[in-house]
């Protein structure tokens, strides 16, 4: 079944919703697309659509892991799509799905750390900058509660992780 490039973009955009409605169908599409190469137009369209989402679901993040790995290992995205890839990995880090150490608690390599370790290459240097920007923006945010705009900072756990990132950055300053 060929759904066309637009279909792959929409599949990626609405993947959480589609998976909620029909998990076996969505999972089969995710698995089938995981077999594609990084230069495959349909895989790229799917990932570009998926990366537009800012809401990251724990179970879907784990299932999309091979796609994140492929996107990290190959410089296939540029500009805002590349930035959204970094945002997804930063959200994964802040949400406890990735660690700053080389390996996550489950023994798998940390994609967040992989992204940072590769930041010393010229074509991937922007990833560190985008991660720094992501954390800078998260240090405080304006929210609306009870009809008033108030400043609400990040949770203590998120603050700890952001400070851990800045400590790593300082210690690795020759690299970044």
Short mmCIF file of N, CA and C in Angstrom, two decimals:
data_model
loop_
_atom_site.label_atom_id
_atom_site.label_comp_id
_atom_site.label_asym_id
_atom_site.label_seq_id
_atom_site.Cartn_x
_atom_site.Cartn_y
_atom_site.Cartn_z
N UNK A 1 0.85 -1.18 0.00
CA UNK A 1 0.00 0.00 0.00
C UNK A 1 0.89 1.24 0.00
N UNK A 2 0.79 2.01 -1.06
CA UNK A 2 1.57 3.24 -1.17
C UNK A 2 0.66 4.40 -0.79
N UNK A 3 1.00 5.10 0.27
CA UNK A 3 0.16 6.19 0.75
C UNK A 3 0.66 7.54 0.29
N UNK A 4 1.74 7.58 -0.47
CA UNK A 4 2.28 8.83 -0.97
C UNK A 4 3.04 9.60 0.10
N UNK A 5 3.83 10.55 -0.36
CA UNK A 5 4.66 11.34 0.55
C UNK A 5 3.80 12.06 1.58
N UNK A 6 2.71 12.68 1.12
CA UNK A 6 1.83 13.38 2.07
C UNK A 6 1.29 12.43 3.13
N UNK A 7 0.98 11.22 2.73
CA UNK A 7 0.48 10.23 3.68
C UNK A 7 1.50 9.90 4.75
N UNK A 8 2.78 9.81 4.37
CA UNK A 8 3.83 9.52 5.35
C UNK A 8 4.03 10.71 6.29
N UNK A 9 3.93 11.92 5.76
CA UNK A 9 4.04 13.10 6.62
C UNK A 9 2.90 13.10 7.64
N UNK A 10 1.67 12.86 7.19
CA UNK A 10 0.52 12.86 8.09
C UNK A 10 0.60 11.70 9.08
N UNK A 11 1.10 10.55 8.61
CA UNK A 11 1.29 9.41 9.52
C UNK A 11 2.21 9.81 10.65
N UNK A 12 3.32 10.47 10.33
CA UNK A 12 4.24 10.93 11.36
C UNK A 12 3.62 11.97 12.28
N UNK A 13 2.93 12.95 11.68
CA UNK A 13 2.32 14.02 12.48
C UNK A 13 1.32 13.49 13.49
N UNK A 14 0.51 12.55 13.04
CA UNK A 14 -0.59 12.06 13.88
C UNK A 14 -0.31 10.68 14.45
N UNK A 15 0.95 10.28 14.47
CA UNK A 15 1.30 8.95 14.97
C UNK A 15 0.77 8.66 16.37
N UNK A 16 0.90 9.57 17.33
CA UNK A 16 0.34 9.27 18.66
C UNK A 16 -1.17 9.01 18.63
N UNK A 17 -1.88 9.79 17.83
CA UNK A 17 -3.33 9.61 17.73
C UNK A 17 -3.67 8.30 17.02
N UNK A 18 -2.98 8.03 15.93
CA UNK A 18 -3.22 6.80 15.18
C UNK A 18 -2.90 5.59 16.04
N UNK A 19 -1.81 5.68 16.79
CA UNK A 19 -1.43 4.56 17.66
C UNK A 19 -2.45 4.36 18.76
N UNK A 20 -3.03 5.42 19.25
CA UNK A 20 -4.08 5.31 20.26
C UNK A 20 -5.30 4.58 19.69
N UNK A 21 -5.64 4.91 18.45
CA UNK A 21 -6.83 4.32 17.83
C UNK A 21 -6.60 2.89 17.33
N UNK A 22 -5.40 2.62 16.80
CA UNK A 22 -5.12 1.30 16.23
C UNK A 22 -3.63 0.99 16.41
N UNK A 23 -3.29 0.55 17.60
CA UNK A 23 -1.88 0.30 17.93
C UNK A 23 -1.22 -0.73 17.02
N UNK A 24 -1.86 -1.87 16.72
CA UNK A 24 -1.19 -2.83 15.83
C UNK A 24 -0.86 -2.24 14.46
N UNK A 25 -1.76 -1.46 13.90
CA UNK A 25 -1.52 -0.83 12.60
C UNK A 25 -0.34 0.13 12.70
N UNK A 26 -0.37 1.03 13.69
CA UNK A 26 0.70 2.02 13.85
C UNK A 26 2.04 1.34 14.10
N UNK A 27 2.04 0.34 14.96
CA UNK A 27 3.30 -0.36 15.26
C UNK A 27 3.85 -1.06 14.02
N UNK A 28 2.98 -1.63 13.19
CA UNK A 28 3.45 -2.29 11.98
C UNK A 28 4.06 -1.27 11.03
N UNK A 29 3.49 -0.08 10.94
CA UNK A 29 4.05 0.98 10.09
C UNK A 29 5.40 1.46 10.64
N UNK A 30 5.48 1.63 11.95
CA UNK A 30 6.74 2.06 12.57
C UNK A 30 7.82 1.02 12.30
N UNK A 31 7.50 -0.25 12.47
CA UNK A 31 8.47 -1.33 12.23
C UNK A 31 8.88 -1.40 10.76
N UNK A 32 7.91 -1.27 9.87
CA UNK A 32 8.21 -1.33 8.43
C UNK A 32 9.12 -0.17 8.03
N UNK A 33 8.84 1.01 8.54
CA UNK A 33 9.67 2.17 8.21
C UNK A 33 11.04 2.09 8.85
N UNK A 34 11.17 1.36 9.95
CA UNK A 34 12.47 1.19 10.60
C UNK A 34 13.44 0.40 9.72
N UNK A 35 12.91 -0.32 8.75
CA UNK A 35 13.76 -1.10 7.85
C UNK A 35 14.31 -0.26 6.70
N UNK A 36 13.83 0.95 6.56
CA UNK A 36 14.24 1.82 5.46
C UNK A 36 15.58 2.47 5.77
N UNK A 37 16.26 2.89 4.73
CA UNK A 37 17.53 3.59 4.87
C UNK A 37 17.28 5.07 5.13
N UNK A 38 18.30 5.75 5.62
CA UNK A 38 18.15 7.16 5.97
C UNK A 38 17.85 8.04 4.77
N UNK A 39 18.26 7.62 3.59
CA UNK A 39 18.00 8.46 2.41
C UNK A 39 16.67 8.13 1.74
N UNK A 40 15.89 7.24 2.33
CA UNK A 40 14.58 6.89 1.79
C UNK A 40 13.62 8.07 1.96
N UNK A 41 13.02 8.50 0.87
CA UNK A 41 12.15 9.67 0.88
C UNK A 41 10.94 9.47 1.79
N UNK A 42 10.37 8.28 1.80
CA UNK A 42 9.19 8.03 2.63
C UNK A 42 9.54 8.03 4.12
N UNK A 43 10.71 7.44 4.47
CA UNK A 43 11.14 7.47 5.87
C UNK A 43 11.37 8.90 6.32
N UNK A 44 12.03 9.68 5.47
CA UNK A 44 12.31 11.08 5.82
C UNK A 44 11.01 11.87 6.00
N UNK A 45 10.04 11.64 5.12
CA UNK A 45 8.75 12.34 5.23
C UNK A 45 8.06 11.95 6.54
N UNK A 46 8.08 10.66 6.86
CA UNK A 46 7.49 10.18 8.11
C UNK A 46 8.15 10.84 9.32
N UNK A 47 9.48 10.86 9.34
CA UNK A 47 10.20 11.45 10.47
C UNK A 47 9.98 12.95 10.56
N UNK A 48 9.97 13.64 9.42
CA UNK A 48 9.71 15.08 9.45
C UNK A 48 8.34 15.35 10.05
N UNK A 49 7.36 14.55 9.68
CA UNK A 49 6.02 14.69 10.26
C UNK A 49 6.03 14.39 11.74
N UNK A 50 6.69 13.29 12.12
CA UNK A 50 6.72 12.90 13.54
C UNK A 50 7.42 13.96 14.39
N UNK A 51 8.48 14.52 13.89
CA UNK A 51 9.25 15.48 14.67
C UNK A 51 8.53 16.82 14.85
N UNK A 52 7.43 17.03 14.15
CA UNK A 52 6.68 18.27 14.37
C UNK A 52 5.98 18.26 15.72
N UNK A 53 5.77 17.08 16.28
CA UNK A 53 5.09 16.97 17.57
C UNK A 53 5.99 17.38 18.72
N UNK A 54 5.43 18.13 19.65
CA UNK A 54 6.22 18.52 20.83
C UNK A 54 5.86 17.66 22.04
N UNK A 55 4.75 16.94 21.97
CA UNK A 55 4.36 16.04 23.05
C UNK A 55 5.04 14.70 22.82
N UNK A 56 5.83 14.27 23.77
CA UNK A 56 6.55 13.02 23.66
C UNK A 56 5.92 12.02 24.63
N UNK A 57 5.51 10.88 24.10
CA UNK A 57 4.92 9.82 24.91
C UNK A 57 5.97 8.76 25.20
N UNK A 58 6.09 8.36 26.45
CA UNK A 58 7.14 7.44 26.88
C UNK A 58 7.16 6.16 26.05
N UNK A 59 6.01 5.51 25.88
CA UNK A 59 6.00 4.25 25.15
C UNK A 59 6.31 4.45 23.67
N UNK A 60 5.86 5.53 23.10
CA UNK A 60 6.13 5.80 21.70
C UNK A 60 7.59 6.20 21.49
N UNK A 61 8.15 6.94 22.43
CA UNK A 61 9.57 7.32 22.36
C UNK A 61 10.43 6.06 22.28
N UNK A 62 10.16 5.11 23.13
CA UNK A 62 10.94 3.86 23.13
C UNK A 62 10.77 3.11 21.82
N UNK A 63 9.56 3.11 21.30
CA UNK A 63 9.28 2.41 20.05
C UNK A 63 9.93 3.12 18.86
N UNK A 64 10.08 4.43 18.94
CA UNK A 64 10.68 5.22 17.87
C UNK A 64 12.20 5.29 17.96
N UNK A 65 12.76 4.67 18.97
CA UNK A 65 14.20 4.73 19.20
C UNK A 65 15.05 4.41 17.97
N UNK A 66 14.76 3.34 17.20
CA UNK A 66 15.58 3.08 16.00
C UNK A 66 15.54 4.24 15.00
N UNK A 67 14.43 4.93 14.95
CA UNK A 67 14.30 6.08 14.05
C UNK A 67 15.16 7.25 14.54
N UNK A 68 15.15 7.49 15.86
CA UNK A 68 16.00 8.53 16.42
C UNK A 68 17.47 8.21 16.15
N UNK A 69 17.85 6.95 16.32
CA UNK A 69 19.24 6.54 16.08
C UNK A 69 19.62 6.83 14.63
N UNK A 70 18.77 6.43 13.70
CA UNK A 70 19.07 6.65 12.28
C UNK A 70 19.20 8.13 11.98
N UNK A 71 18.32 8.93 12.54
CA UNK A 71 18.37 10.38 12.30
C UNK A 71 19.64 10.99 12.89
N UNK A 72 20.07 10.49 14.04
CA UNK A 72 21.30 10.99 14.65
C UNK A 72 22.54 10.59 13.87
N UNK A 73 22.57 9.34 13.44
CA UNK A 73 23.76 8.83 12.77
C UNK A 73 23.95 9.38 11.37
N UNK A 74 22.91 9.85 10.77
CA UNK A 74 22.96 10.38 9.42
C UNK A 74 22.51 11.82 9.44
N UNK A 75 23.25 12.65 8.82
CA UNK A 75 22.90 14.08 8.78
C UNK A 75 21.90 14.27 7.64
N UNK A 76 20.66 13.80 7.86
CA UNK A 76 19.64 13.85 6.81
C UNK A 76 18.71 15.04 6.95
N UNK A 77 18.67 15.64 8.13
CA UNK A 77 17.77 16.76 8.36
C UNK A 77 18.59 18.02 8.58
N UNK A 78 18.00 19.14 8.22
CA UNK A 78 18.64 20.42 8.41
C UNK A 78 17.64 21.40 8.99
N UNK A 79 18.13 22.51 9.43
CA UNK A 79 17.27 23.61 9.87
C UNK A 79 16.32 23.23 10.98
N UNK A 80 15.06 23.59 10.79
CA UNK A 80 14.08 23.41 11.86
C UNK A 80 13.80 21.93 12.15
N UNK A 81 13.90 21.07 11.15
CA UNK A 81 13.67 19.63 11.39
C UNK A 81 14.79 19.08 12.26
N UNK A 82 16.03 19.46 11.97
CA UNK A 82 17.16 19.06 12.80
C UNK A 82 16.98 19.57 14.23
N UNK A 83 16.51 20.81 14.35
CA UNK A 83 16.25 21.39 15.67
C UNK A 83 15.19 20.64 16.43
N UNK A 84 14.17 20.17 15.74
CA UNK A 84 13.11 19.41 16.40
C UNK A 84 13.61 18.04 16.85
N UNK A 85 14.54 17.45 16.09
CA UNK A 85 15.16 16.20 16.52
C UNK A 85 15.87 16.42 17.85
N UNK A 86 16.63 17.49 17.93
CA UNK A 86 17.33 17.82 19.17
C UNK A 86 16.32 18.07 20.30
N UNK A 87 15.25 18.79 20.00
CA UNK A 87 14.22 19.03 21.02
C UNK A 87 13.65 17.72 21.56
N UNK A 88 13.37 16.77 20.68
CA UNK A 88 12.83 15.48 21.11
C UNK A 88 13.81 14.79 22.06
N UNK A 89 15.10 14.81 21.73
CA UNK A 89 16.09 14.14 22.58
C UNK A 89 16.26 14.89 23.90
N UNK A 90 16.16 16.21 23.87
CA UNK A 90 16.23 16.99 25.12
C UNK A 90 15.02 16.68 26.01
N UNK A 91 13.85 16.57 25.41
CA UNK A 91 12.66 16.21 26.16
C UNK A 91 12.81 14.80 26.73
N UNK A 92 13.38 13.91 25.93
CA UNK A 92 13.66 12.55 26.41
C UNK A 92 14.59 12.57 27.61
N UNK A 93 15.60 13.41 27.55
CA UNK A 93 16.55 13.54 28.67
C UNK A 93 15.85 14.10 29.90
N UNK A 94 15.12 15.18 29.73
CA UNK A 94 14.45 15.79 30.88
C UNK A 94 13.36 14.89 31.45
N UNK A 95 12.79 14.04 30.61
CA UNK A 95 11.74 13.13 31.06
C UNK A 95 12.26 11.82 31.62
N UNK A 96 13.59 11.67 31.69
CA UNK A 96 14.18 10.46 32.26
C UNK A 96 14.28 9.29 31.28
N UNK A 97 14.05 9.54 30.00
CA UNK A 97 14.16 8.48 29.00
C UNK A 97 15.57 8.31 28.48
N UNK A 98 16.38 9.34 28.65
CA UNK A 98 17.79 9.33 28.28
C UNK A 98 18.59 9.89 29.45
N UNK A 99 19.84 9.47 29.56
CA UNK A 99 20.72 9.98 30.60
C UNK A 99 21.85 10.78 29.98
N UNK A 100 22.55 11.54 30.79
CA UNK A 100 23.73 12.26 30.33
C UNK A 100 24.94 11.33 30.27
N UNK A 101 24.88 10.21 30.96
CA UNK A 101 25.96 9.23 30.91
C UNK A 101 25.94 8.54 29.54
N UNK A 102 26.97 7.77 29.25
CA UNK A 102 27.06 7.10 27.96
C UNK A 102 25.94 6.09 27.73
N UNK A 103 25.52 5.43 28.81
CA UNK A 103 24.46 4.43 28.69
C UNK A 103 23.31 4.77 29.61
N UNK A 104 22.11 4.41 29.17
CA UNK A 104 20.93 4.56 30.00
C UNK A 104 20.91 3.43 31.03
N UNK A 105 19.98 3.51 31.95
CA UNK A 105 19.88 2.50 33.00
C UNK A 105 19.63 1.10 32.45
N UNK A 106 18.99 1.00 31.28
CA UNK A 106 18.72 -0.30 30.68
C UNK A 106 19.91 -0.84 29.88
N UNK A 107 21.03 -0.11 29.88
CA UNK A 107 22.24 -0.55 29.19
C UNK A 107 22.35 -0.07 27.75
N UNK A 108 21.27 0.45 27.19
CA UNK A 108 21.33 0.98 25.83
C UNK A 108 22.10 2.30 25.82
N UNK A 109 22.78 2.58 24.72
CA UNK A 109 23.47 3.88 24.63
C UNK A 109 22.47 5.03 24.76
N UNK A 110 22.86 6.06 25.46
CA UNK A 110 22.03 7.24 25.61
C UNK A 110 22.09 8.05 24.32
N UNK A 111 20.94 8.27 23.72
CA UNK A 111 20.89 9.05 22.48
C UNK A 111 21.21 10.52 22.75
N UNK A 112 20.83 11.01 23.92
CA UNK A 112 21.15 12.39 24.28
C UNK A 112 22.66 12.56 24.38
N UNK A 113 23.33 11.65 25.05
CA UNK A 113 24.79 11.73 25.18
C UNK A 113 25.47 11.52 23.82
N UNK A 114 24.94 10.60 23.01
CA UNK A 114 25.47 10.38 21.67
C UNK A 114 25.43 11.68 20.87
N UNK A 115 24.31 12.38 20.97
CA UNK A 115 24.17 13.65 20.27
C UNK A 115 25.22 14.65 20.74
N UNK A 116 25.44 14.73 22.04
CA UNK A 116 26.42 15.66 22.59
C UNK A 116 27.85 15.26 22.23
N UNK A 117 28.15 13.96 22.29
CA UNK A 117 29.49 13.49 21.96
C UNK A 117 29.86 13.77 20.51
N UNK A 118 28.88 13.78 19.64
CA UNK A 118 29.14 14.03 18.22
C UNK A 118 29.11 15.51 17.87
N UNK A 119 28.92 16.36 18.86
CA UNK A 119 28.81 17.80 18.61
C UNK A 119 30.14 18.43 18.20
N UNK A 120 31.23 17.67 18.28
CA UNK A 120 32.52 18.23 17.89
C UNK A 120 32.77 18.15 16.39
N UNK A 121 31.87 17.57 15.64
CA UNK A 121 32.00 17.55 14.19
C UNK A 121 31.31 18.77 13.60
N UNK A 122 31.86 19.32 12.56
CA UNK A 122 31.34 20.59 12.03
C UNK A 122 29.89 20.48 11.57
N UNK A 123 29.49 19.37 10.97
CA UNK A 123 28.12 19.27 10.48
C UNK A 123 27.11 19.01 11.58
N UNK A 124 27.56 18.68 12.79
CA UNK A 124 26.64 18.40 13.89
C UNK A 124 26.80 19.36 15.07
N UNK A 125 27.66 20.38 14.91
CA UNK A 125 27.91 21.32 16.00
C UNK A 125 26.64 22.07 16.42
N UNK A 126 25.75 22.33 15.51
CA UNK A 126 24.51 23.03 15.82
C UNK A 126 23.62 22.29 16.79
N UNK A 127 23.83 20.98 16.93
CA UNK A 127 23.00 20.21 17.86
C UNK A 127 23.26 20.63 19.30
N UNK A 128 24.51 20.87 19.66
CA UNK A 128 24.79 21.33 21.02
C UNK A 128 24.14 22.69 21.24
N UNK A 129 24.30 23.59 20.27
CA UNK A 129 23.72 24.93 20.41
C UNK A 129 22.21 24.85 20.58
N UNK A 130 21.57 23.98 19.82
CA UNK A 130 20.12 23.83 19.91
C UNK A 130 19.73 23.24 21.27
N UNK A 131 20.51 22.30 21.79
CA UNK A 131 20.24 21.75 23.12
C UNK A 131 20.37 22.84 24.18
N UNK A 132 21.42 23.65 24.07
CA UNK A 132 21.61 24.75 25.02
C UNK A 132 20.44 25.72 24.95
N UNK A 133 19.99 26.03 23.74
CA UNK A 133 18.84 26.92 23.57
C UNK A 133 17.57 26.31 24.18
N UNK A 134 17.39 25.03 23.96
CA UNK A 134 16.22 24.34 24.52
C UNK A 134 16.19 24.46 26.04
N UNK A 135 17.32 24.21 26.68
CA UNK A 135 17.37 24.28 28.14
C UNK A 135 17.26 25.71 28.65
N UNK A 136 17.82 26.65 27.91
CA UNK A 136 17.72 28.05 28.30
C UNK A 136 16.26 28.48 28.31
N UNK A 137 15.52 28.05 27.28
CA UNK A 137 14.10 28.41 27.20
C UNK A 137 13.28 27.73 28.29
N UNK A 138 13.71 26.59 28.77
CA UNK A 138 12.96 25.84 29.78
C UNK A 138 13.21 26.35 31.20
N UNK A 139 14.19 27.21 31.38
CA UNK A 139 14.51 27.63 32.74
C UNK A 139 13.38 28.42 33.39
N UNK A 140 12.56 29.07 32.58
CA UNK A 140 11.34 29.67 33.12
C UNK A 140 10.36 29.81 31.97
N UNK A 141 9.11 29.71 32.31
CA UNK A 141 8.09 29.85 31.29
C UNK A 141 6.89 30.55 31.90
N UNK A 142 6.20 31.26 31.06
CA UNK A 142 5.03 31.98 31.52
C UNK A 142 3.81 31.09 31.34
N UNK A 143 3.03 30.97 32.37
CA UNK A 143 1.81 30.17 32.30
C UNK A 143 0.63 31.00 32.80
N UNK A 144 -0.53 30.58 32.43
CA UNK A 144 -1.75 31.28 32.85
C UNK A 144 -2.46 30.42 33.88
N UNK A 145 -2.62 30.95 35.09
CA UNK A 145 -3.34 30.26 36.16
C UNK A 145 -4.30 31.25 36.79
N UNK A 146 -5.52 30.80 36.95
CA UNK A 146 -6.55 31.60 37.61
C UNK A 146 -6.65 33.01 37.02
N UNK A 147 -6.54 33.09 35.69
CA UNK A 147 -6.71 34.37 35.03
C UNK A 147 -5.52 35.31 35.11
N UNK A 148 -4.41 34.87 35.71
CA UNK A 148 -3.23 35.72 35.85
C UNK A 148 -2.05 35.05 35.18
N UNK A 149 -1.19 35.87 34.58
CA UNK A 149 0.06 35.35 34.05
C UNK A 149 1.08 35.32 35.18
N UNK A 150 1.68 34.18 35.39
CA UNK A 150 2.70 34.07 36.43
C UNK A 150 3.89 33.33 35.85
N UNK A 151 5.00 33.52 36.45
CA UNK A 151 6.20 32.79 36.05
C UNK A 151 6.26 31.50 36.84
N UNK A 152 6.38 30.40 36.14
CA UNK A 152 6.50 29.11 36.80
C UNK A 152 7.78 28.45 36.28
N UNK A 153 8.68 28.18 37.15
CA UNK A 153 9.92 27.56 36.76
C UNK A 153 9.78 26.06 36.61
N UNK A 154 10.81 25.43 36.11
CA UNK A 154 10.77 23.98 35.95
C UNK A 154 10.82 23.26 37.30
N UNK A 155 10.46 21.99 37.31
CA UNK A 155 10.48 21.20 38.54
C UNK A 155 11.92 21.05 39.03
N UNK A 156 12.06 20.61 40.25
CA UNK A 156 13.40 20.41 40.83
C UNK A 156 14.20 19.38 40.03
N UNK A 157 13.53 18.33 39.57
CA UNK A 157 14.22 17.30 38.80
C UNK A 157 14.71 17.85 37.47
N UNK A 158 13.88 18.65 36.80
CA UNK A 158 14.28 19.25 35.53
C UNK A 158 15.42 20.23 35.77
N UNK A 159 15.35 21.03 36.83
CA UNK A 159 16.44 21.95 37.16
C UNK A 159 17.75 21.19 37.37
N UNK A 160 17.66 20.08 38.10
CA UNK A 160 18.85 19.27 38.36
C UNK A 160 19.46 18.78 37.04
N UNK A 161 18.62 18.32 36.14
CA UNK A 161 19.11 17.80 34.86
C UNK A 161 19.69 18.90 33.99
N UNK A 162 19.08 20.07 34.01
CA UNK A 162 19.61 21.19 33.24
C UNK A 162 20.96 21.61 33.80
N UNK A 163 21.08 21.67 35.13
CA UNK A 163 22.37 22.01 35.74
C UNK A 163 23.42 20.93 35.44
N UNK A 164 23.00 19.69 35.41
CA UNK A 164 23.91 18.60 35.05
C UNK A 164 24.42 18.80 33.62
N UNK A 165 23.53 19.20 32.72
CA UNK A 165 23.93 19.49 31.34
C UNK A 165 24.94 20.62 31.29
N UNK A 166 24.69 21.72 32.02
CA UNK A 166 25.61 22.86 32.00
C UNK A 166 26.96 22.49 32.63
N UNK A 167 26.94 21.64 33.64
CA UNK A 167 28.20 21.17 34.23
C UNK A 167 28.98 20.37 33.20
N UNK A 168 28.31 19.47 32.50
CA UNK A 168 28.95 18.69 31.44
C UNK A 168 29.52 19.62 30.39
N UNK A 169 28.75 20.63 30.00
CA UNK A 169 29.18 21.58 28.98
C UNK A 169 30.45 22.29 29.42
N UNK A 170 30.48 22.74 30.67
CA UNK A 170 31.66 23.42 31.18
C UNK A 170 32.87 22.49 31.17
N UNK A 171 32.68 21.26 31.61
CA UNK A 171 33.79 20.30 31.65
C UNK A 171 34.27 19.91 30.26
N UNK A 172 33.40 19.96 29.28
CA UNK A 172 33.74 19.57 27.90
C UNK A 172 33.89 20.79 26.99
N UNK A 173 34.17 21.94 27.54
CA UNK A 173 34.16 23.18 26.76
C UNK A 173 35.11 23.19 25.58
N UNK A 174 36.17 22.40 25.62
CA UNK A 174 37.06 22.33 24.46
C UNK A 174 36.41 21.63 23.29
N UNK A 175 35.46 20.74 23.58
CA UNK A 175 34.77 20.00 22.53
C UNK A 175 33.70 20.85 21.89
N UNK A 176 32.88 21.50 22.72
CA UNK A 176 31.77 22.28 22.20
C UNK A 176 32.20 23.69 21.96
#
